[in-house]
């Protein structure tokens, strides 16, 4: 299995970085590269370092790390044209990127690589990455937490990496429904959109987001582009901004890693940023709904919890700042056969949710990266056995079918693209642990 997983990472190797998968994903993605580096470090720590360093070429002058660095070449002109990062004076010269970010797993990946290095090399490694990482976290708080709440906001579902997760589709329908979407619905012109889609030519349409949602996602990008990806401008006259639970939990953990890096190389984090990072540690309580016993994402403007259950409710385990009692409540959800206790855990939407579809992209299937985050959190809260079960079941999925993008939590059937890099990399990491 190890050799098969390494072969996938070789297949997708582009020299300085690794693509998620051939064909469908020809660019470099932010959190993909972080997960990929976490796997690579076990057998090629230099390549793992290169993977993360190459993310920095996309960094914007304000510190933002874009969710995608778009590959050169004529065949990718359409993707460059969707984002047009060159319109912003903050975007890097000579590198085309998207204008939004993705969950900040970078600090965790840097530390994981650090663990594999001798102390002198580790010091150099941290020195190399620290300035860019600090600038990124600083940007997240300055630009994405304008009211100093301790929670950062996201402006496109792609920023969460969980593209069509129910809470975001809910917000999309409520706060970003262009007039023409109604016309397309009424006249049943939806099929027409599929002519322009790349993903559904490679993967069965039932395993991706719907045509109309794909078009509205594009429309959101057009709006962000018009506003030159400036958060202030984007927030003007729009309610479509979410404090996503998964993103924020990953940030809380990343803050912990950032502090660890700073301490190890004796560098300071500016006190103002440090205060904001501390505030995030207590903030998850605000996202807890006592009635349903779950965590939810929240609309940034209205401050209403978005009560659509999803895998996000479990992510505070990974954040590591909730009480033992709360962690226990989440573990109960994991055990519950009607909620997350599937044969192949952990479904990205609870089994009893009306949204649940066993192969519906982020609306049901089991993914290795969300499992990895939950396993890590469970271990830190002392749930070794629960962590081991999810790890074993994840490996069983890969052993049976190969490194697919995602799997049915009901019968383990593979779905999405094959030879998917983070499935391979995290398989390696789970095996080595
Ligand atoms: C999809 C996924 C996202 C991932 C990207 C590349 O957009 O939803 O999480 O980063 O593909 O693999």
GROMACS .gro file of C-alpha atoms and ligand atoms in nm:
model
  445
    1UNK     CA    1   0.000   0.000   0.000
    2UNK     CA    2   0.285   0.233   0.083
    3UNK     CA    3   0.438   0.178  -0.256
    4UNK     CA    4   0.105   0.235  -0.429
    5UNK     CA    5   0.055   0.558  -0.241
    6UNK     CA    6   0.405   0.679  -0.324
    7UNK     CA    7   0.343   0.594  -0.689
    8UNK     CA    8   0.042   0.827  -0.689
    9UNK     CA    9   0.253   1.110  -0.550
   10UNK     CA   10   0.517   1.038  -0.818
   11UNK     CA   11   0.256   1.038  -1.089
   12UNK     CA   12   0.129   1.381  -0.979
   13UNK     CA   13   0.475   1.528  -0.919
   14UNK     CA   14   0.537   1.848  -1.117
   15UNK     CA   15   0.890   1.911  -0.986
   16UNK     CA   16   0.832   2.196  -0.742
   17UNK     CA   17   0.487   2.085  -0.632
   18UNK     CA   18   0.230   1.810  -0.665
   19UNK     CA   19  -0.104   1.845  -0.843
   20UNK     CA   20  -0.409   1.693  -0.667
   21UNK     CA   21  -0.483   1.469  -0.967
   22UNK     CA   22  -0.421   1.454  -1.339
   23UNK     CA   23  -0.680   1.615  -1.567
   24UNK     CA   24  -0.934   1.756  -1.327
   25UNK     CA   25  -0.687   1.934  -1.098
   26UNK     CA   26  -0.389   2.064  -1.298
   27UNK     CA   27  -0.290   2.347  -1.058
   28UNK     CA   28  -0.142   2.380  -0.711
   29UNK     CA   29  -0.397   2.399  -0.428
   30UNK     CA   30  -0.320   2.538  -0.085
   31UNK     CA   31  -0.453   2.280   0.158
   32UNK     CA   32  -0.384   1.993  -0.082
   33UNK     CA   33  -0.015   2.081  -0.080
   34UNK     CA   34  -0.015   2.091   0.300
   35UNK     CA   35  -0.167   1.743   0.329
   36UNK     CA   36   0.064   1.619   0.054
   37UNK     CA   37   0.369   1.752   0.241
   38UNK     CA   38   0.249   1.578   0.561
   39UNK     CA   39   0.272   1.247   0.374
   40UNK     CA   40   0.588   1.322   0.178
   41UNK     CA   41   0.787   1.407   0.493
   42UNK     CA   42   0.801   1.037   0.585
   43UNK     CA   43   1.018   0.942   0.292
   44UNK     CA   44   1.135   1.257   0.117
   45UNK     CA   45   1.153   1.548   0.357
   46UNK     CA   46   1.323   1.769   0.099
   47UNK     CA   47   1.038   1.726  -0.145
   48UNK     CA   48   0.794   1.801   0.137
   49UNK     CA   49   0.979   2.126   0.204
   50UNK     CA   50   0.982   2.218  -0.162
   51UNK     CA   51   0.608   2.151  -0.179
   52UNK     CA   52   0.539   2.409   0.091
   53UNK     CA   53   0.799   2.660  -0.026
   54UNK     CA   54   0.643   2.661  -0.369
   55UNK     CA   55   0.315   2.779  -0.214
   56UNK     CA   56   0.487   3.101  -0.116
   57UNK     CA   57   0.540   3.208  -0.476
   58UNK     CA   58   0.165   3.275  -0.486
   59UNK     CA   59   0.155   3.492  -0.173
   60UNK     CA   60  -0.003   3.835  -0.220
   61UNK     CA   61   0.157   4.155  -0.091
   62UNK     CA   62  -0.104   4.172   0.187
   63UNK     CA   63  -0.006   3.825   0.311
   64UNK     CA   64  -0.290   3.625   0.159
   65UNK     CA   65  -0.206   3.276   0.040
   66UNK     CA   66  -0.433   3.199  -0.254
   67UNK     CA   67  -0.626   2.875  -0.266
   68UNK     CA   68  -0.494   2.804  -0.615
   69UNK     CA   69  -0.177   2.884  -0.806
   70UNK     CA   70  -0.274   2.843  -1.166
   71UNK     CA   71  -0.040   2.653  -1.397
   72UNK     CA   72   0.124   2.824  -1.693
   73UNK     CA   73   0.035   2.724  -2.046
   74UNK     CA   74  -0.224   2.811  -2.302
   75UNK     CA   75  -0.451   2.528  -2.202
   76UNK     CA   76  -0.508   2.699  -1.865
   77UNK     CA   77  -0.601   3.039  -2.006
   78UNK     CA   78  -0.965   2.986  -1.915
   79UNK     CA   79  -0.883   2.928  -1.547
   80UNK     CA   80  -0.656   3.235  -1.537
   81UNK     CA   81  -0.934   3.433  -1.697
   82UNK     CA   82  -1.187   3.327  -1.436
   83UNK     CA   83  -0.978   3.475  -1.154
   84UNK     CA   84  -0.775   3.750  -1.332
   85UNK     CA   85  -0.554   3.801  -1.028
   86UNK     CA   86  -0.341   4.048  -1.224
   87UNK     CA   87  -0.622   4.302  -1.178
   88UNK     CA   88  -0.525   4.338  -0.813
   89UNK     CA   89  -0.209   4.539  -0.741
   90UNK     CA   90  -0.154   4.302  -0.447
   91UNK     CA   91  -0.119   3.987  -0.655
   92UNK     CA   92   0.231   3.862  -0.736
   93UNK     CA   93   0.383   3.944  -1.074
   94UNK     CA   94   0.424   3.661  -1.319
   95UNK     CA   95   0.220   3.411  -1.118
   96UNK     CA   96  -0.152   3.369  -1.180
   97UNK     CA   97  -0.353   3.280  -0.872
   98UNK     CA   98  -0.708   3.277  -0.744
   99UNK     CA   99  -0.817   3.569  -0.525
  100UNK     CA  100  -0.938   3.374  -0.221
  101UNK     CA  101  -0.773   3.147   0.033
  102UNK     CA  102  -0.830   2.796   0.174
  103UNK     CA  103  -0.812   2.646   0.525
  104UNK     CA  104  -0.482   2.743   0.692
  105UNK     CA  105  -0.326   2.398   0.739
  106UNK     CA  106   0.014   2.542   0.650
  107UNK     CA  107   0.142   2.594   1.006
  108UNK     CA  108   0.058   2.234   1.096
  109UNK     CA  109   0.238   2.106   0.786
  110UNK     CA  110   0.548   2.315   0.865
  111UNK     CA  111   0.563   2.174   1.219
  112UNK     CA  112   0.509   1.817   1.098
  113UNK     CA  113   0.803   1.855   0.862
  114UNK     CA  114   1.000   2.013   1.148
  115UNK     CA  115   0.951   1.695   1.350
  116UNK     CA  116   1.145   1.505   1.086
  117UNK     CA  117   1.448   1.736   1.093
  118UNK     CA  118   1.754   1.757   1.319
  119UNK     CA  119   1.756   2.067   1.534
  120UNK     CA  120   1.985   2.279   1.314
  121UNK     CA  121   1.790   2.199   0.998
  122UNK     CA  122   1.465   2.252   1.182
  123UNK     CA  123   1.579   2.594   1.291
  124UNK     CA  124   1.666   2.690   0.934
  125UNK     CA  125   1.337   2.545   0.809
  126UNK     CA  126   1.133   2.745   1.058
  127UNK     CA  127   1.334   3.060   0.983
  128UNK     CA  128   1.260   3.016   0.614
  129UNK     CA  129   0.886   2.973   0.657
  130UNK     CA  130   0.812   3.197   0.954
  131UNK     CA  131   0.787   3.541   0.785
  132UNK     CA  132   0.540   3.424   0.520
  133UNK     CA  133   0.336   3.226   0.772
  134UNK     CA  134   0.319   3.520   1.010
  135UNK     CA  135   0.212   3.752   0.729
  136UNK     CA  136  -0.061   3.503   0.633
  137UNK     CA  137  -0.205   3.477   0.985
  138UNK     CA  138  -0.181   3.852   1.019
  139UNK     CA  139  -0.380   3.893   0.697
  140UNK     CA  140  -0.643   3.647   0.816
  141UNK     CA  141  -0.708   3.852   1.128
  142UNK     CA  142  -0.665   4.199   0.983
  143UNK     CA  143  -0.870   4.149   0.671
  144UNK     CA  144  -1.104   3.867   0.763
  145UNK     CA  145  -1.190   3.955   1.122
  146UNK     CA  146  -1.278   4.323   1.077
  147UNK     CA  147  -1.468   4.347   1.408
  148UNK     CA  148  -1.207   4.170   1.617
  149UNK     CA  149  -1.444   3.884   1.706
  150UNK     CA  150  -1.184   3.611   1.710
  151UNK     CA  151  -1.356   3.440   1.416
  152UNK     CA  152  -1.245   3.491   1.056
  153UNK     CA  153  -1.495   3.508   0.771
  154UNK     CA  154  -1.499   3.341   0.432
  155UNK     CA  155  -1.639   3.489   0.116
  156UNK     CA  156  -1.668   3.187  -0.113
  157UNK     CA  157  -1.742   2.822  -0.031
  158UNK     CA  158  -1.417   2.726  -0.205
  159UNK     CA  159  -1.237   2.892   0.085
  160UNK     CA  160  -1.355   2.615   0.316
  161UNK     CA  161  -1.234   2.340   0.083
  162UNK     CA  162  -1.574   2.173   0.142
  163UNK     CA  163  -1.723   2.329  -0.170
  164UNK     CA  164  -2.088   2.224  -0.153
  165UNK     CA  165  -2.125   2.150   0.216
  166UNK     CA  166  -2.494   2.206   0.315
  167UNK     CA  167  -2.445   2.517   0.536
  168UNK     CA  168  -2.291   2.701   0.242
  169UNK     CA  169  -2.554   2.591  -0.008
  170UNK     CA  170  -2.810   2.715   0.242
  171UNK     CA  171  -2.640   3.057   0.253
  172UNK     CA  172  -2.597   3.066  -0.120
  173UNK     CA  173  -2.969   3.011  -0.173
  174UNK     CA  174  -3.054   3.267   0.091
  175UNK     CA  175  -2.807   3.544   0.012
  176UNK     CA  176  -2.670   3.501  -0.336
  177UNK     CA  177  -2.935   3.400  -0.581
  178UNK     CA  178  -2.905   3.597  -0.905
  179UNK     CA  179  -3.234   3.664  -1.087
  180UNK     CA  180  -3.131   3.455  -1.385
  181UNK     CA  181  -3.091   3.149  -1.163
  182UNK     CA  182  -3.470   3.150  -1.118
  183UNK     CA  183  -3.520   3.174  -1.494
  184UNK     CA  184  -3.287   2.882  -1.557
  185UNK     CA  185  -3.472   2.680  -1.295
  186UNK     CA  186  -3.815   2.761  -1.436
  187UNK     CA  187  -3.720   2.699  -1.799
  188UNK     CA  188  -3.521   2.390  -1.703
  189UNK     CA  189  -3.216   2.514  -1.888
  190UNK     CA  190  -2.982   2.365  -1.636
  191UNK     CA  191  -2.847   2.099  -1.874
  192UNK     CA  192  -2.698   2.379  -2.085
  193UNK     CA  193  -2.448   2.466  -1.811
  194UNK     CA  194  -2.306   2.116  -1.819
  195UNK     CA  195  -2.164   2.187  -2.166
  196UNK     CA  196  -1.915   2.423  -2.003
  197UNK     CA  197  -1.816   2.205  -1.711
  198UNK     CA  198  -1.488   2.023  -1.695
  199UNK     CA  199  -1.546   1.814  -1.383
  200UNK     CA  200  -1.865   1.638  -1.493
  201UNK     CA  201  -1.691   1.523  -1.810
  202UNK     CA  202  -1.445   1.330  -1.593
  203UNK     CA  203  -1.659   1.229  -1.296
  204UNK     CA  204  -2.028   1.124  -1.295
  205UNK     CA  205  -2.243   1.437  -1.249
  206UNK     CA  206  -2.415   1.285  -0.943
  207UNK     CA  207  -2.080   1.297  -0.764
  208UNK     CA  208  -2.028   1.672  -0.809
  209UNK     CA  209  -2.208   1.993  -0.725
  210UNK     CA  210  -2.523   2.063  -0.927
  211UNK     CA  211  -2.508   2.266  -1.251
  212UNK     CA  212  -2.701   2.560  -1.115
  213UNK     CA  213  -2.488   2.576  -0.803
  214UNK     CA  214  -2.172   2.560  -1.014
  215UNK     CA  215  -2.298   2.858  -1.215
  216UNK     CA  216  -2.387   3.057  -0.904
  217UNK     CA  217  -2.040   2.979  -0.759
  218UNK     CA  218  -1.896   3.130  -1.074
  219UNK     CA  219  -2.119   3.430  -1.032
  220UNK     CA  220  -1.983   3.479  -0.679
  221UNK     CA  221  -1.631   3.475  -0.822
  222UNK     CA  222  -1.729   3.739  -1.077
  223UNK     CA  223  -1.849   3.963  -0.797
  224UNK     CA  224  -1.532   3.912  -0.594
  225UNK     CA  225  -1.327   3.986  -0.903
  226UNK     CA  226  -1.518   4.308  -0.967
  227UNK     CA  227  -1.435   4.413  -0.612
  228UNK     CA  228  -1.071   4.324  -0.675
  229UNK     CA  229  -1.088   4.068  -0.394
  230UNK     CA  230  -1.097   4.345  -0.136
  231UNK     CA  231  -1.286   4.218   0.169
  232UNK     CA  232  -1.425   4.558   0.275
  233UNK     CA  233  -1.568   4.619  -0.070
  234UNK     CA  234  -1.703   4.264  -0.090
  235UNK     CA  235  -1.887   4.300   0.241
  236UNK     CA  236  -2.063   4.614   0.125
  237UNK     CA  237  -2.429   4.537   0.057
  238UNK     CA  238  -2.387   4.162   0.083
  239UNK     CA  239  -2.493   3.910   0.343
  240UNK     CA  240  -2.299   3.630   0.179
  241UNK     CA  241  -2.012   3.593   0.428
  242UNK     CA  242  -1.974   3.307   0.672
  243UNK     CA  243  -1.762   3.238   0.978
  244UNK     CA  244  -1.707   2.878   0.885
  245UNK     CA  245  -1.659   2.636   1.172
  246UNK     CA  246  -1.409   2.411   0.991
  247UNK     CA  247  -1.195   2.698   0.869
  248UNK     CA  248  -1.186   2.858   1.213
  249UNK     CA  249  -1.102   2.534   1.393
  250UNK     CA  250  -0.812   2.479   1.157
  251UNK     CA  251  -0.698   2.836   1.222
  252UNK     CA  252  -0.707   2.784   1.600
  253UNK     CA  253  -0.484   2.480   1.566
  254UNK     CA  254  -0.262   2.667   1.319
  255UNK     CA  255  -0.219   2.950   1.570
  256UNK     CA  256  -0.091   2.697   1.819
  257UNK     CA  257   0.163   2.574   1.561
  258UNK     CA  258   0.263   2.929   1.470
  259UNK     CA  259   0.340   3.004   1.835
  260UNK     CA  260   0.541   2.685   1.859
  261UNK     CA  261   0.749   2.782   1.556
  262UNK     CA  262   0.805   3.137   1.687
  263UNK     CA  263   0.913   3.008   2.026
  264UNK     CA  264   1.151   2.756   1.879
  265UNK     CA  265   1.336   3.019   1.673
  266UNK     CA  266   1.294   3.292   1.936
  267UNK     CA  267   1.093   3.524   1.717
  268UNK     CA  268   0.815   3.749   1.835
  269UNK     CA  269   0.458   3.751   1.720
  270UNK     CA  270   0.332   4.112   1.736
  271UNK     CA  271   0.128   4.156   2.060
  272UNK     CA  272  -0.180   4.276   1.874
  273UNK     CA  273  -0.191   3.964   1.662
  274UNK     CA  274  -0.119   3.748   1.965
  275UNK     CA  275  -0.420   3.900   2.143
  276UNK     CA  276  -0.644   3.825   1.850
  277UNK     CA  277  -0.513   3.470   1.830
  278UNK     CA  278  -0.587   3.424   2.203
  279UNK     CA  279  -0.939   3.554   2.157
  280UNK     CA  280  -1.004   3.278   1.902
  281UNK     CA  281  -0.940   3.015   2.168
  282UNK     CA  282  -1.260   3.091   2.361
  283UNK     CA  283  -1.474   3.182   2.068
  284UNK     CA  284  -1.604   2.840   1.967
  285UNK     CA  285  -1.858   2.851   2.249
  286UNK     CA  286  -2.047   3.108   2.046
  287UNK     CA  287  -2.092   2.853   1.768
  288UNK     CA  288  -2.239   2.588   2.000
  289UNK     CA  289  -2.610   2.523   1.990
  290UNK     CA  290  -2.716   2.367   2.318
  291UNK     CA  291  -3.053   2.257   2.186
  292UNK     CA  292  -2.920   2.028   1.913
  293UNK     CA  293  -2.586   1.967   2.085
  294UNK     CA  294  -2.382   2.065   1.779
  295UNK     CA  295  -2.142   2.329   1.654
  296UNK     CA  296  -2.242   2.531   1.349
  297UNK     CA  297  -2.097   2.792   1.116
  298UNK     CA  298  -2.237   3.144   1.155
  299UNK     CA  299  -2.338   3.415   0.914
  300UNK     CA  300  -2.089   3.699   0.956
  301UNK     CA  301  -2.342   3.980   0.916
  302UNK     CA  302  -2.655   3.851   1.091
  303UNK     CA  303  -2.466   3.643   1.348
  304UNK     CA  304  -2.724   3.368   1.304
  305UNK     CA  305  -2.602   3.011   1.337
  306UNK     CA  306  -2.651   2.816   1.015
  307UNK     CA  307  -2.821   2.511   1.156
  308UNK     CA  308  -2.743   2.262   0.882
  309UNK     CA  309  -2.554   1.970   1.035
  310UNK     CA  310  -2.226   1.879   0.866
  311UNK     CA  311  -1.886   1.735   0.950
  312UNK     CA  312  -1.793   2.086   1.070
  313UNK     CA  313  -1.952   2.008   1.405
  314UNK     CA  314  -1.667   1.764   1.478
  315UNK     CA  315  -1.383   2.000   1.388
  316UNK     CA  316  -1.356   2.159   1.735
  317UNK     CA  317  -1.190   1.830   1.830
  318UNK     CA  318  -0.909   1.927   1.597
  319UNK     CA  319  -0.902   2.286   1.725
  320UNK     CA  320  -0.827   2.141   2.067
  321UNK     CA  321  -0.962   2.431   2.274
  322UNK     CA  322  -1.306   2.298   2.376
  323UNK     CA  323  -1.371   2.138   2.715
  324UNK     CA  324  -1.344   1.763   2.775
  325UNK     CA  325  -1.720   1.753   2.832
  326UNK     CA  326  -1.791   1.906   2.492
  327UNK     CA  327  -1.543   1.670   2.327
  328UNK     CA  328  -1.729   1.381   2.490
  329UNK     CA  329  -2.056   1.505   2.337
  330UNK     CA  330  -1.895   1.511   1.993
  331UNK     CA  331  -1.758   1.161   2.038
  332UNK     CA  332  -2.113   1.046   2.110
  333UNK     CA  333  -2.218   1.183   1.770
  334UNK     CA  334  -1.936   0.979   1.616
  335UNK     CA  335  -2.069   0.664   1.779
  336UNK     CA  336  -2.430   0.730   1.690
  337UNK     CA  337  -2.532   0.509   1.395
  338UNK     CA  338  -2.785   0.765   1.275
  339UNK     CA  339  -2.539   1.053   1.280
  340UNK     CA  340  -2.169   0.994   1.206
  341UNK     CA  341  -2.137   0.627   1.304
  342UNK     CA  342  -2.128   0.493   0.946
  343UNK     CA  343  -1.968   0.165   0.841
  344UNK     CA  344  -1.686   0.370   0.687
  345UNK     CA  345  -1.666   0.682   0.898
  346UNK     CA  346  -1.669   0.981   0.894
  347UNK     CA  347  -1.946   1.092   0.654
  348UNK     CA  348  -1.917   1.460   0.562
  349UNK     CA  349  -2.288   1.502   0.633
  350UNK     CA  350  -2.469   1.305   0.906
  351UNK     CA  351  -2.652   0.996   0.785
  352UNK     CA  352  -2.985   1.126   0.911
  353UNK     CA  353  -2.957   1.460   0.729
  354UNK     CA  354  -3.196   1.520   0.435
  355UNK     CA  355  -2.886   1.634   0.242
  356UNK     CA  356  -2.706   1.303   0.278
  357UNK     CA  357  -2.596   1.139  -0.048
  358UNK     CA  358  -2.340   0.860  -0.024
  359UNK     CA  359  -2.146   0.978  -0.329
  360UNK     CA  360  -2.248   1.347  -0.331
  361UNK     CA  361  -1.908   1.519  -0.313
  362UNK     CA  362  -1.905   1.708   0.024
  363UNK     CA  363  -2.263   1.604   0.104
  364UNK     CA  364  -2.201   1.261   0.248
  365UNK     CA  365  -1.885   1.083   0.131
  366UNK     CA  366  -1.591   1.002   0.354
  367UNK     CA  367  -1.271   1.190   0.274
  368UNK     CA  368  -0.924   1.110   0.404
  369UNK     CA  369  -0.837   1.470   0.494
  370UNK     CA  370  -1.138   1.537   0.717
  371UNK     CA  371  -1.077   1.197   0.876
  372UNK     CA  372  -0.715   1.291   0.936
  373UNK     CA  373  -0.816   1.610   1.116
  374UNK     CA  374  -1.068   1.426   1.334
  375UNK     CA  375  -0.821   1.145   1.413
  376UNK     CA  376  -0.563   1.401   1.521
  377UNK     CA  377  -0.814   1.580   1.745
  378UNK     CA  378  -0.944   1.256   1.898
  379UNK     CA  379  -0.591   1.150   1.989
  380UNK     CA  380  -0.519   1.479   2.161
  381UNK     CA  381  -0.840   1.445   2.365
  382UNK     CA  382  -0.738   1.092   2.470
  383UNK     CA  383  -0.974   0.894   2.244
  384UNK     CA  384  -0.707   0.660   2.110
  385UNK     CA  385  -0.947   0.379   2.032
  386UNK     CA  386  -1.192   0.595   1.836
  387UNK     CA  387  -0.899   0.745   1.646
  388UNK     CA  388  -0.761   0.400   1.564
  389UNK     CA  389  -1.096   0.280   1.431
  390UNK     CA  390  -1.129   0.574   1.192
  391UNK     CA  391  -0.768   0.532   1.082
  392UNK     CA  392  -0.812   0.160   1.015
  393UNK     CA  393  -1.135   0.208   0.827
  394UNK     CA  394  -0.977   0.483   0.617
  395UNK     CA  395  -0.689   0.255   0.525
  396UNK     CA  396  -0.931  -0.024   0.446
  397UNK     CA  397  -1.103   0.200   0.192
  398UNK     CA  398  -0.772   0.271   0.018
  399UNK     CA  399  -0.662  -0.089   0.037
  400UNK     CA  400  -0.981  -0.207  -0.132
  401UNK     CA  401  -1.011   0.054  -0.404
  402UNK     CA  402  -0.696   0.264  -0.434
  403UNK     CA  403  -0.634   0.634  -0.374
  404UNK     CA  404  -0.971   0.770  -0.483
  405UNK     CA  405  -1.084   1.120  -0.402
  406UNK     CA  406  -1.366   1.012  -0.169
  407UNK     CA  407  -1.568   0.705  -0.072
  408UNK     CA  408  -1.919   0.602   0.022
  409UNK     CA  409  -1.950   0.583   0.401
  410UNK     CA  410  -2.215   0.312   0.355
  411UNK     CA  411  -2.040   0.050   0.144
  412UNK     CA  412  -1.695   0.202   0.083
  413UNK     CA  413  -1.751   0.242  -0.294
  414UNK     CA  414  -1.486   0.474  -0.443
  415UNK     CA  415  -1.593   0.800  -0.609
  416UNK     CA  416  -1.451   1.114  -0.767
  417UNK     CA  417  -1.112   1.099  -0.939
  418UNK     CA  418  -0.860   0.821  -0.897
  419UNK     CA  419  -0.495   0.872  -0.799
  420UNK     CA  420  -0.581   1.162  -0.574
  421UNK     CA  421  -0.274   1.305  -0.403
  422UNK     CA  422  -0.396   1.384  -0.052
  423UNK     CA  423  -0.560   1.041  -0.022
  424UNK     CA  424  -0.218   0.893  -0.104
  425UNK     CA  425  -0.022   1.126   0.125
  426UNK     CA  426  -0.251   1.083   0.424
  427UNK     CA  427  -0.256   0.707   0.372
  428UNK     CA  428   0.120   0.718   0.413
  429UNK     CA  429   0.090   0.934   0.724
  430UNK     CA  430  -0.176   0.712   0.884
  431UNK     CA  431   0.030   0.400   0.809
  432UNK     CA  432   0.344   0.552   0.957
  433UNK     CA  433   0.155   0.646   1.271
  434LIG     C1  434  -1.202   2.059  -0.476
  434LIG     C2  435  -1.213   2.035  -0.325
  434LIG     C3  436  -1.106   2.114  -0.252
  434LIG     C4  437  -0.970   2.078  -0.307
  434LIG     C5  438  -0.964   2.093  -0.461
  434LIG     C6  439  -0.838   2.034  -0.518
  434LIG     O1  440  -1.232   2.190  -0.508
  434LIG     O2  441  -1.339   2.068  -0.277
  434LIG     O3  442  -1.110   2.088  -0.114
  434LIG     O4  443  -0.872   2.156  -0.249
  434LIG     O5  444  -1.073   2.027  -0.519
  434LIG     O6  445  -0.821   1.902  -0.480
   0.00000   0.00000   0.00000
